[in-house]
PDB file of C-alpha atoms in Angstrom:
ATOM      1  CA  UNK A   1     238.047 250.488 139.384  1.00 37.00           C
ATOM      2  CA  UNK A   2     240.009 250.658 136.270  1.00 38.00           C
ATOM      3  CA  UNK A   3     241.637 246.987 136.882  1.00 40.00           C
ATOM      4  CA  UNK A   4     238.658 245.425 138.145  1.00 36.00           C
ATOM      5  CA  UNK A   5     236.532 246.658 135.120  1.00 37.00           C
ATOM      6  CA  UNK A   6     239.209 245.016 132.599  1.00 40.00           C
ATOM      7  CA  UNK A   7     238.713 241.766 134.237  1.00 39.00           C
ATOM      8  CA  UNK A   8     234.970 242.095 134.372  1.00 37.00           C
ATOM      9  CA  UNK A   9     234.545 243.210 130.463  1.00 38.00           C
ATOM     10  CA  UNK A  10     236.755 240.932 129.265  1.00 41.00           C
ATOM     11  CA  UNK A  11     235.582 237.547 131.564  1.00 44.00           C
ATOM     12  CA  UNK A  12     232.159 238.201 130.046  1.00 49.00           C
ATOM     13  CA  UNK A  13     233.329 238.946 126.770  1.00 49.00           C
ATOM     14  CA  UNK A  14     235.613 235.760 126.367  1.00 51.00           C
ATOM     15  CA  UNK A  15     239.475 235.886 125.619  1.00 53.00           C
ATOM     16  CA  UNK A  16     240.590 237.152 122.537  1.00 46.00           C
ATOM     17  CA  UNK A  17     241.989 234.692 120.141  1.00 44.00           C
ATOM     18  CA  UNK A  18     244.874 237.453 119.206  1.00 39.00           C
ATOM     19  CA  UNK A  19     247.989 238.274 120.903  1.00 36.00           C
ATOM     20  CA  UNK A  20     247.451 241.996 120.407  1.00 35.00           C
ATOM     21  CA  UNK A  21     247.397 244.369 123.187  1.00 34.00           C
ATOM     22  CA  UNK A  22     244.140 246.390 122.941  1.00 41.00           C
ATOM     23  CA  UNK A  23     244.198 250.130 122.703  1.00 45.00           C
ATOM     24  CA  UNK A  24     242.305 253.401 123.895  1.00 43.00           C
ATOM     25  CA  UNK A  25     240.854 255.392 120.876  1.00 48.00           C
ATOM     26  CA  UNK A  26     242.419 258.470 120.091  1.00 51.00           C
ATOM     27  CA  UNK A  27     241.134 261.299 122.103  1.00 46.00           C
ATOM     28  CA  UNK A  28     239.249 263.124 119.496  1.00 47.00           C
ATOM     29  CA  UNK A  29     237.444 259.954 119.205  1.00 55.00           C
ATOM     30  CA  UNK A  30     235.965 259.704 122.700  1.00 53.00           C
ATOM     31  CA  UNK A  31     232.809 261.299 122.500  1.00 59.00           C
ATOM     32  CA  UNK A  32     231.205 259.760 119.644  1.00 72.00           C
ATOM     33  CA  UNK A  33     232.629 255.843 120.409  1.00 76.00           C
ATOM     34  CA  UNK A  34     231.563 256.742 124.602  1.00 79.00           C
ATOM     35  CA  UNK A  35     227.751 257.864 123.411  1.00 84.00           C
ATOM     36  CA  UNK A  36     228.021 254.963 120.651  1.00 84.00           C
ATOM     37  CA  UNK A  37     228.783 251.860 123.846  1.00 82.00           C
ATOM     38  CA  UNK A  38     226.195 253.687 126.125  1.00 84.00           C
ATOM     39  CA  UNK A  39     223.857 253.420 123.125  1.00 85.00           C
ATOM     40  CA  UNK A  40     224.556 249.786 122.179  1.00 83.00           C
ATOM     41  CA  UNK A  41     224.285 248.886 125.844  1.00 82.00           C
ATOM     42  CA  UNK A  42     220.454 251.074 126.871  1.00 79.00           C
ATOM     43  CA  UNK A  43     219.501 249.478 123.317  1.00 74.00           C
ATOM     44  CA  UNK A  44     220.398 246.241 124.069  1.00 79.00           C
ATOM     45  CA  UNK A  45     222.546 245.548 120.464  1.00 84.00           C
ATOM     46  CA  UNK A  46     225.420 243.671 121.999  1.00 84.00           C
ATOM     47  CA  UNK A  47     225.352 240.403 120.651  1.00 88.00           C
ATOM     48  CA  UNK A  48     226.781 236.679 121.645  1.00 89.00           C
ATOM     49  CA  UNK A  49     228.242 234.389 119.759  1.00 91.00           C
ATOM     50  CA  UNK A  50     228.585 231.031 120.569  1.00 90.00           C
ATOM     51  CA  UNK A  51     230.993 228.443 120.946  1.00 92.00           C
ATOM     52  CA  UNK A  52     231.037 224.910 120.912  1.00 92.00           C
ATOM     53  CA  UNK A  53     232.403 222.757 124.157  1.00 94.00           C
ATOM     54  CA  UNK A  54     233.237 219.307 123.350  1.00 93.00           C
ATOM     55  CA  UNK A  55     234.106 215.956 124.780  1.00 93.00           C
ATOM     56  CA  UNK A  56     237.318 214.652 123.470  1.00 94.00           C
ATOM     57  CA  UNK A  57     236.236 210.984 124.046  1.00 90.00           C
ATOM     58  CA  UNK A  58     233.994 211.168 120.898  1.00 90.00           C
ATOM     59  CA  UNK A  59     233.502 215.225 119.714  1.00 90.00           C
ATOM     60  CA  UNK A  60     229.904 215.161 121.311  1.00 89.00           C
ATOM     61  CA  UNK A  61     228.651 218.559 122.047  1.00 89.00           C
ATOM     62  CA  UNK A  62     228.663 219.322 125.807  1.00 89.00           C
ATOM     63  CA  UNK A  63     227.902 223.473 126.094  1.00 90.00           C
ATOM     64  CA  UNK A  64     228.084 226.609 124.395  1.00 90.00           C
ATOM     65  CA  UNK A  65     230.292 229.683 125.686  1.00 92.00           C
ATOM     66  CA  UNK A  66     228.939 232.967 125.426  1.00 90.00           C
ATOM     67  CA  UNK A  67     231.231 235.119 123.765  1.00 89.00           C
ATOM     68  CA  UNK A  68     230.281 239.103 123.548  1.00 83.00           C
ATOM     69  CA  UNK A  69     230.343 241.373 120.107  1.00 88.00           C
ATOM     70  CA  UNK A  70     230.021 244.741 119.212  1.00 85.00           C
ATOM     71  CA  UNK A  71     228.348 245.623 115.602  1.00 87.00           C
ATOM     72  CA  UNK A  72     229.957 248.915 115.299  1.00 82.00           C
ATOM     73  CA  UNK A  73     230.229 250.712 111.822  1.00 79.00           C
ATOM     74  CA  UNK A  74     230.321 247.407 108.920  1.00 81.00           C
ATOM     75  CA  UNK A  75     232.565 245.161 111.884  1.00 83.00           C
ATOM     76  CA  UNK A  76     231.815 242.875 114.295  1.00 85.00           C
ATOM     77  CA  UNK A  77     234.285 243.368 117.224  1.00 85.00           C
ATOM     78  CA  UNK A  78     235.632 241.913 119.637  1.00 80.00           C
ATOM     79  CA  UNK A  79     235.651 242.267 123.326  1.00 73.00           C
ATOM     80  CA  UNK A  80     238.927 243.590 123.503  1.00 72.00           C
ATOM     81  CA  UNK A  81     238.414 245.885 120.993  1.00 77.00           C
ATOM     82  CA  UNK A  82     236.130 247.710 123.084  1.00 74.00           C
ATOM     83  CA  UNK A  83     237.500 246.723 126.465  1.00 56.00           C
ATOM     84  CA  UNK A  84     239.582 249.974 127.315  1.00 60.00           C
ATOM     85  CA  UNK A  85     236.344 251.825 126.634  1.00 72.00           C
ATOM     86  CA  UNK A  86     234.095 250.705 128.557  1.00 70.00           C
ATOM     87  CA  UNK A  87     236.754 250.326 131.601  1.00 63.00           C
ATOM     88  CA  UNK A  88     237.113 254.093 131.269  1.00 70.00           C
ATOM     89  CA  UNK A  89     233.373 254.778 131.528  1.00 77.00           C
ATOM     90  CA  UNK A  90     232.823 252.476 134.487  1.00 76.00           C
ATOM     91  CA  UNK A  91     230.435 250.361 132.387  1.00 77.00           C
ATOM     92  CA  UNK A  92     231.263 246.498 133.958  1.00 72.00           C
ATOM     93  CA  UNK A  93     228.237 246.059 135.594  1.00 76.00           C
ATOM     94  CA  UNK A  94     226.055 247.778 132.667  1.00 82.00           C
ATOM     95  CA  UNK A  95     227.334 245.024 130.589  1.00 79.00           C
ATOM     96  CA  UNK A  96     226.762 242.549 132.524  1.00 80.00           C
ATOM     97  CA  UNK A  97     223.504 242.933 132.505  1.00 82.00           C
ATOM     98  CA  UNK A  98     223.287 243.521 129.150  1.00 85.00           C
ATOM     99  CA  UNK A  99     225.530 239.834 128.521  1.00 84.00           C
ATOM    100  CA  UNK A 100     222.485 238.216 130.765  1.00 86.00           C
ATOM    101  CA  UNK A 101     219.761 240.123 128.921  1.00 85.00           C
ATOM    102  CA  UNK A 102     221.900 238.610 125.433  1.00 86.00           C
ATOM    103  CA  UNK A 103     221.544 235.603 126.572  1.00 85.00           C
ATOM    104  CA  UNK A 104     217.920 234.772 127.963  1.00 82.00           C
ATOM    105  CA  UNK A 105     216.932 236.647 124.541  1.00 79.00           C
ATOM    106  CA  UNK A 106     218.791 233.886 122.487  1.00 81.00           C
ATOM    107  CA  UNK A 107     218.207 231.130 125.050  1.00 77.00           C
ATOM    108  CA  UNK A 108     214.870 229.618 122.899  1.00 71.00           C
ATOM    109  CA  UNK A 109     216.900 230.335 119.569  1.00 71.00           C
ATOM    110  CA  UNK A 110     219.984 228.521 120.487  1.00 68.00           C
ATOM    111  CA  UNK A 111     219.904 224.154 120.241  1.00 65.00           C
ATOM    112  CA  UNK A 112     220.914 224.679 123.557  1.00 64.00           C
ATOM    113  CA  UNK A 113     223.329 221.613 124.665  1.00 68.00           C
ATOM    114  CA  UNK A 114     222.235 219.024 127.638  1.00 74.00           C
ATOM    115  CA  UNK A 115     225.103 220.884 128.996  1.00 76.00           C
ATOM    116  CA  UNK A 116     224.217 224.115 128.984  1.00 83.00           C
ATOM    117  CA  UNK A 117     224.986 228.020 127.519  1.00 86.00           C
ATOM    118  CA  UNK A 118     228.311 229.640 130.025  1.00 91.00           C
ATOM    119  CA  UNK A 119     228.963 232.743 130.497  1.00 90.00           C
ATOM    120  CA  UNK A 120     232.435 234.289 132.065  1.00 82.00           C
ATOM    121  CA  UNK A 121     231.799 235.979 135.706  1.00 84.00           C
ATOM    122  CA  UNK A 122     234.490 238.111 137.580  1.00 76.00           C
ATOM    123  CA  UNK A 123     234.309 237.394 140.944  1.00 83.00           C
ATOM    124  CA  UNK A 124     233.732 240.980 141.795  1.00 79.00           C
ATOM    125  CA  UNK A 125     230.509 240.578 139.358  1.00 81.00           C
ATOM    126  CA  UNK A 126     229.570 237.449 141.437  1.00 88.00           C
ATOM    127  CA  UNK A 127     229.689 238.757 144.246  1.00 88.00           C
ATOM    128  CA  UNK A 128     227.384 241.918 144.016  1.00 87.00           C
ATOM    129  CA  UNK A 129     224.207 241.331 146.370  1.00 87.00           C
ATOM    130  CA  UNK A 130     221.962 241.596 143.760  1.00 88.00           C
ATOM    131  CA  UNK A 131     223.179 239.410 141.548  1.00 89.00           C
ATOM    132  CA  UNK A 132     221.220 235.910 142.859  1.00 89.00           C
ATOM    133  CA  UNK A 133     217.953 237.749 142.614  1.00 89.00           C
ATOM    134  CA  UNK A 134     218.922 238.449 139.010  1.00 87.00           C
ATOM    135  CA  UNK A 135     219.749 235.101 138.146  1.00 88.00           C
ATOM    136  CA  UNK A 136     216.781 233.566 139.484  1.00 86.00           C
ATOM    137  CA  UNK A 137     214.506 236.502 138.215  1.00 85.00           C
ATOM    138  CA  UNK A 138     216.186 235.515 134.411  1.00 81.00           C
ATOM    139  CA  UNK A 139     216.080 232.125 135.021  1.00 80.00           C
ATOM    140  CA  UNK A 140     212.081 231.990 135.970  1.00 79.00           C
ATOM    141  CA  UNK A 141     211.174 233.788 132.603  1.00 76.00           C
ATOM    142  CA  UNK A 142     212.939 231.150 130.394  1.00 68.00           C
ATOM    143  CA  UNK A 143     212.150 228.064 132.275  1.00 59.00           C
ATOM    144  CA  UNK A 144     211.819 226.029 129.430  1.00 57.00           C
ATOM    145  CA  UNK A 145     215.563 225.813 129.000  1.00 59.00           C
ATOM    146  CA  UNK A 146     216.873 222.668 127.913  1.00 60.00           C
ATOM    147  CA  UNK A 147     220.387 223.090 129.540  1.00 74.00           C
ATOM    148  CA  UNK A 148     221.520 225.377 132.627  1.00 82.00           C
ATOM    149  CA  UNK A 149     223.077 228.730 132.909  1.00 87.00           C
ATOM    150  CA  UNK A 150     227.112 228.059 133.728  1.00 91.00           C
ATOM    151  CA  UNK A 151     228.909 230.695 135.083  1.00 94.00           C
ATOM    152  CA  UNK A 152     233.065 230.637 134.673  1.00 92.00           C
ATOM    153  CA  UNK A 153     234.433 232.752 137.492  1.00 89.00           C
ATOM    154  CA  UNK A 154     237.530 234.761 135.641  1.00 77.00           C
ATOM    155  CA  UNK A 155     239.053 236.819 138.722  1.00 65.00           C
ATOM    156  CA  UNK A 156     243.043 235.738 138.068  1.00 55.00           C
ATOM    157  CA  UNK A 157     243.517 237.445 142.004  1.00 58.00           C
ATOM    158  CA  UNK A 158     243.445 235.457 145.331  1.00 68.00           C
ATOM    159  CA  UNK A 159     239.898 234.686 146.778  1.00 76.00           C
ATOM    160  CA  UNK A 160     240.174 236.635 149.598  1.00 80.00           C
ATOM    161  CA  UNK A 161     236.721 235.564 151.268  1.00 85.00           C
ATOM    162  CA  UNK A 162     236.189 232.134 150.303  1.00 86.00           C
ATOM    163  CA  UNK A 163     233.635 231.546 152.832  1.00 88.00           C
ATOM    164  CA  UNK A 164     231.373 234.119 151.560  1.00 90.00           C
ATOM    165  CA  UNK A 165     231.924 232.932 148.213  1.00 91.00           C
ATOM    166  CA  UNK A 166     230.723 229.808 148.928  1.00 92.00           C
ATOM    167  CA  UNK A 167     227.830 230.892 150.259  1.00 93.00           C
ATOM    168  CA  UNK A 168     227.337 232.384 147.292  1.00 93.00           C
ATOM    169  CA  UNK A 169     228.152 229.626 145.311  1.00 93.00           C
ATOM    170  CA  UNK A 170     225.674 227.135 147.169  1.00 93.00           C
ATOM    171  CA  UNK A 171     222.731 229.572 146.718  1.00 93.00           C
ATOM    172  CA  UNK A 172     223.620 229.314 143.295  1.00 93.00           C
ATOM    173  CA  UNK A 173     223.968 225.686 143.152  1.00 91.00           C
ATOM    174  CA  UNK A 174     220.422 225.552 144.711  1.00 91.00           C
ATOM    175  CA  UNK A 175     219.242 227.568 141.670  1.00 89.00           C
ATOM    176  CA  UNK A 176     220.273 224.952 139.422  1.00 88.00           C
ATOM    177  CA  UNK A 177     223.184 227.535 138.415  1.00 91.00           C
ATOM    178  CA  UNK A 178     226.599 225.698 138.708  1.00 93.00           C
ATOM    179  CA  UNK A 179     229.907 227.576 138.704  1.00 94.00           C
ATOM    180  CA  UNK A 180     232.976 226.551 136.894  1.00 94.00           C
ATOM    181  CA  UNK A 181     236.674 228.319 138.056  1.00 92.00           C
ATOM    182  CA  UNK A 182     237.917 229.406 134.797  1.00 91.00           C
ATOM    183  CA  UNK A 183     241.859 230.823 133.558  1.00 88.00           C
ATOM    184  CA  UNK A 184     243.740 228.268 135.510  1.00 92.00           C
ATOM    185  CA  UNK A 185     247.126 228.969 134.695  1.00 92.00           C
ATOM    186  CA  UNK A 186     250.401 227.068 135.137  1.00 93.00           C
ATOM    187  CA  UNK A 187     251.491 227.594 138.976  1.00 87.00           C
ATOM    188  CA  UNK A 188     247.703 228.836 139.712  1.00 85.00           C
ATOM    189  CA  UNK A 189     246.563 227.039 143.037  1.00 80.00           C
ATOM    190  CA  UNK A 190     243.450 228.325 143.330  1.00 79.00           C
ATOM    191  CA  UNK A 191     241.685 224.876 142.296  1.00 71.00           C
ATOM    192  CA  UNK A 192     242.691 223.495 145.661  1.00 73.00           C
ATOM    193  CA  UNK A 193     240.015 225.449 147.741  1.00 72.00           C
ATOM    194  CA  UNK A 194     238.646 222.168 147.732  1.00 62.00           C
ATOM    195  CA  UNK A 195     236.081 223.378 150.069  1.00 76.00           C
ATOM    196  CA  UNK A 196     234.447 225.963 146.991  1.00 89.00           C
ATOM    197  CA  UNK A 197     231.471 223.839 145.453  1.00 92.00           C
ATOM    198  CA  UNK A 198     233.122 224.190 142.012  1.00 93.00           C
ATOM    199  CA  UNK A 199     231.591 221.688 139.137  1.00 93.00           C
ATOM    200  CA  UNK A 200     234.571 222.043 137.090  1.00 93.00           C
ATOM    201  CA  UNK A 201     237.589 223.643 136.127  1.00 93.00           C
ATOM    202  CA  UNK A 202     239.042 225.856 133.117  1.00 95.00           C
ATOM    203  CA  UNK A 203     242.210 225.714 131.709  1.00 96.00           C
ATOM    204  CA  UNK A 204     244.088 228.744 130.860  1.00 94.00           C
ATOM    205  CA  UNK A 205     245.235 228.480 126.932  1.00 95.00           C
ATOM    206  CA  UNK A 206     248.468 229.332 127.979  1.00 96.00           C
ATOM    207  CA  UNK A 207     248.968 226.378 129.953  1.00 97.00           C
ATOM    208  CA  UNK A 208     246.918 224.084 127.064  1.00 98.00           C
ATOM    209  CA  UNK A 209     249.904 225.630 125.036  1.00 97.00           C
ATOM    210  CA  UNK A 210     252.394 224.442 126.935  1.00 98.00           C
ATOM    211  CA  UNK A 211     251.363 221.040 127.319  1.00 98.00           C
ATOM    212  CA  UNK A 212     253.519 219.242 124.392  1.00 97.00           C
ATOM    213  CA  UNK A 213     256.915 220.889 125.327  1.00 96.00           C
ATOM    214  CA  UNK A 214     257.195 221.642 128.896  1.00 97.00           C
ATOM    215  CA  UNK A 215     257.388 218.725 131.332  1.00 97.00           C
ATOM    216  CA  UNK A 216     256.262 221.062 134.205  1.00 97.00           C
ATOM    217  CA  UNK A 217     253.139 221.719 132.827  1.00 97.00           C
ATOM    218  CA  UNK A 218     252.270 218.048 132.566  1.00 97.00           C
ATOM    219  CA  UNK A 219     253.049 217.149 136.143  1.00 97.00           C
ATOM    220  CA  UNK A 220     250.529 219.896 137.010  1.00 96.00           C
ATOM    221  CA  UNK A 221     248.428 219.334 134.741  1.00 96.00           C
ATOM    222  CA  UNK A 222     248.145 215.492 136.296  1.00 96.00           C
ATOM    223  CA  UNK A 223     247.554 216.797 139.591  1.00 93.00           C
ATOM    224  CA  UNK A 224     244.793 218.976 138.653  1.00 93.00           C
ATOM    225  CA  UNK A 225     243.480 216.245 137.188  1.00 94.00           C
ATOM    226  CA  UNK A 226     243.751 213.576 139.769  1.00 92.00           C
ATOM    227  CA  UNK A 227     242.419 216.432 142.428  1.00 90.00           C
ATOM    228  CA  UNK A 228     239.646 217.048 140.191  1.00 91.00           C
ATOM    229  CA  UNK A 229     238.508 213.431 139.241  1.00 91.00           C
ATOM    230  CA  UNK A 230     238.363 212.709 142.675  1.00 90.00           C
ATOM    231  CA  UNK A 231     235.899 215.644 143.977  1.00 89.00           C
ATOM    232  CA  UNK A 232     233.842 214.709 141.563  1.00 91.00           C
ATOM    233  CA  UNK A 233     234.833 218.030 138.941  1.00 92.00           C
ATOM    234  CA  UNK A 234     235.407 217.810 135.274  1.00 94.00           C
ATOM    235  CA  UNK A 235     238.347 219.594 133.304  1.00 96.00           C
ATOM    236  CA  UNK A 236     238.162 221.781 130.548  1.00 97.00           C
ATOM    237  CA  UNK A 237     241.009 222.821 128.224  1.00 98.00           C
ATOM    238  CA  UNK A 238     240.518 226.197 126.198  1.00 96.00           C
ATOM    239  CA  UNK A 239     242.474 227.333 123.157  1.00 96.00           C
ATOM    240  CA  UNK A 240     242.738 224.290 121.759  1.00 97.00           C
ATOM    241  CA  UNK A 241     243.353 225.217 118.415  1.00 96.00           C
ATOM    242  CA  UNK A 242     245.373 222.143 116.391  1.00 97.00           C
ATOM    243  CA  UNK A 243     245.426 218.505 116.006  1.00 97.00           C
ATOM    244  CA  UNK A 244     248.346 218.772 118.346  1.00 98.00           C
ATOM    245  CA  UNK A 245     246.717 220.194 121.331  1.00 98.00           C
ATOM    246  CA  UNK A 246     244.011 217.836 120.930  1.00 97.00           C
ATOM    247  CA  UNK A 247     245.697 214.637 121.133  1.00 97.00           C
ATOM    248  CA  UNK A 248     247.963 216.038 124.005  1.00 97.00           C
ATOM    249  CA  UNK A 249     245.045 216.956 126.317  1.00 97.00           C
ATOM    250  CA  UNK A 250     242.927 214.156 125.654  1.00 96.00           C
ATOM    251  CA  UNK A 251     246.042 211.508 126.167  1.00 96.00           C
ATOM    252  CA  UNK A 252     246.490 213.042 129.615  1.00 96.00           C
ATOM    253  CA  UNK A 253     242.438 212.841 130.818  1.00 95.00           C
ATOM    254  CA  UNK A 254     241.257 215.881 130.062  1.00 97.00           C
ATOM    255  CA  UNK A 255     237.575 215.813 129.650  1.00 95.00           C
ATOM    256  CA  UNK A 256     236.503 218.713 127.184  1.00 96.00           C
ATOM    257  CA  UNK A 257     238.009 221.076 125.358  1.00 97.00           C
ATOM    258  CA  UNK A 258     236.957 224.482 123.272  1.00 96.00           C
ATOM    259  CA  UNK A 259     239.386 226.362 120.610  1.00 96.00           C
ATOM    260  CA  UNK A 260     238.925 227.274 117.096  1.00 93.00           C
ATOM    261  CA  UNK A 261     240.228 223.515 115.950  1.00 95.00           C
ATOM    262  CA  UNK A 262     236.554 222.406 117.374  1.00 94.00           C
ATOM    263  CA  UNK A 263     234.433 225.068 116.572  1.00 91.00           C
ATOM    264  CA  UNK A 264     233.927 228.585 115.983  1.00 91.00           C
ATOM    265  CA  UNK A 265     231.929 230.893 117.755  1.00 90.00           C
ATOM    266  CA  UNK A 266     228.462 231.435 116.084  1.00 88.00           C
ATOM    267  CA  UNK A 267     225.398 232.939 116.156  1.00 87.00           C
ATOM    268  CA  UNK A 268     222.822 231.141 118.118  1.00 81.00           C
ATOM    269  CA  UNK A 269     221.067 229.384 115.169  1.00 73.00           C
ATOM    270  CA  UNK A 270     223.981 227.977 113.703  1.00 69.00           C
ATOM    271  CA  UNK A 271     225.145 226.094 116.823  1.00 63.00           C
ATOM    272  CA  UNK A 272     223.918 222.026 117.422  1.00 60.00           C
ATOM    273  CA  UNK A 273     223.659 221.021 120.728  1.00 58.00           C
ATOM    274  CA  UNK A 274     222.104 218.234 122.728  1.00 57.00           C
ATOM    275  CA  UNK A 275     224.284 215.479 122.175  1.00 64.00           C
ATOM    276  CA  UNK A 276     225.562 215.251 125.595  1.00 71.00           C
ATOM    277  CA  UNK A 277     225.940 216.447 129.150  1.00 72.00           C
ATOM    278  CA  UNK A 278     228.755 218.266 130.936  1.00 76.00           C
ATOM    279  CA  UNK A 279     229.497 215.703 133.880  1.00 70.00           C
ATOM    280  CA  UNK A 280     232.149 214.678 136.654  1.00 60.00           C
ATOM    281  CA  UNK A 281     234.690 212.168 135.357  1.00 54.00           C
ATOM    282  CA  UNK A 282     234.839 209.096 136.537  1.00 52.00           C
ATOM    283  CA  UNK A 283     237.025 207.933 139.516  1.00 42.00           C
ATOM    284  CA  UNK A 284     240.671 206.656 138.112  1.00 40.00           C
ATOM    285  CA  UNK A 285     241.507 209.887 136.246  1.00 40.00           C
ATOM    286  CA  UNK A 286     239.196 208.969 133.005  1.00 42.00           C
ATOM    287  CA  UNK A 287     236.979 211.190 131.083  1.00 39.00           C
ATOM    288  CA  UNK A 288     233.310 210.307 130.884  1.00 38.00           C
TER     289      UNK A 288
END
């Protein structure tokens, strides 16, 4: 369970922008940090903050990604800072609930984009029975949405059942919910299970990073692409944090990007949307 948890607390809560590792608190500190995350999960005071996904063709505003916080004694924190934690205490699908709850409560305060408000799913997550019903139950009481619910699947591990999975994934689809296959990494061949019903693709900041200097990670990068242009899928590149990044990815047909060059995560209010639509590129490889 430990591993699985990980994944699940830290797809929903978004990567962390450090390199540190995150660490267990000290033993003595257990009890009162354990009853302190049970609290701020039955009490629903997890909060999202929200980041901007853009098109690189003109900087138009195409989604928001969820990103979870903890307010915990003066400090907002992190997923990872919390991410040991809750794996300990077993609490993955507690939080996701309380990420969905997060977000229908901040759906009607949020400019929500043509695109849509994303949240990171582990497949694991996904794939619980109850979790269409959910959905569609969430989606019902805030049907005045101006954008859908995207869900990034995060599980890094082979999809062992990808029949089932796209069932899942076309029920999904039929609830106006589309699913995006997020943390694709250099080498990662998961985006050619060409027959998942995928509306787009992720990119791993490590590979965004290694874009400029490593040959390799162009020539895959171009056959993502040309794959994904011609199903019909857009691409998104995260971590794109400087001017550098930004040129390389949209020179080579990428169609959005997010990363801290483009916009910071904020709280719903302070985030414009509406300027444009998340969308399949156009045949020949260029962005929309």
């Amino acid at each position: 369970m430990g591993r699985v948890a990980q994944r699940v607390i830290s797809g929903l809560g978004g990567k962390a922008q450090g390199r540190g590792l995150p660490h267990l608190p000290r033993a003595k500190d257990l009890p009162n940090q354990e009853a302190e995350l049970r609290s701020a999960l039955s009490g629903r005071a997890l909060l999202l903050r929200y980041q901007p996904i853009i098109r690189l063709r003109d900087g138009h505003i195409a989604a928001l990604e969820g990103l979870v916080r903890w307010p915990r004694q003066n400090a907002l924190l992190q997923a990872d800072a919390f991410v040991p934690l809750a794996e300990k205490l077993g609490l993955a699908v507690d939080l996701t609930h309380a990420v969905l709850e997060r977000v229908a409560h901040d759906w009607q305060r949020t400019p929500s984009p043509k695109g849509g408000l994303a949240v990171n799913m582990p497949l694991t997550v996904l794939m619980l029975p109850e979790m269409p019903a959910l959905l569609a139950a969430m989606l019902r009481r805030h049907g005045a949405r101006r954008g859908p619910l995207l869900l990034e699947l995060t599980e890094t591990e082979a999809i062992r059942d990808p029949s089932r999975l796209r069932r899942v994934m076309l029920r999904l689809k039929r609830l106006g919910i589309p699913v995006l296959l997020d943390d694709v990494t250099l080498g990662d061949h998961r985006w050619r299970l060409a027959d998942l019903p995928f509306a787009g693709l992720k990119l791993d900041r490590s590979l965004v990073e290694a874009l400029p200097n490593q040959m390799r990670a162009r020539h895959f990068l171009r056959r993502i692409l040309s794959d994904s242009h011609a199903k019909g899928r857009y691409v998104i590149a995260e971590g794109v944090s400087t001017s550098l990044l930004r040129r390389t990815t949209s020179g080579l047909g990428v169609d959005f990007a997010q990363g801290f060059l483009l916009g910071q995560p904020e709280p719903p209010r302070r985030n414009n949307g509406g300027q444009t639509r998340l969308s399949p590129a156009r045949r020949g490889g260029k962005a929309p």
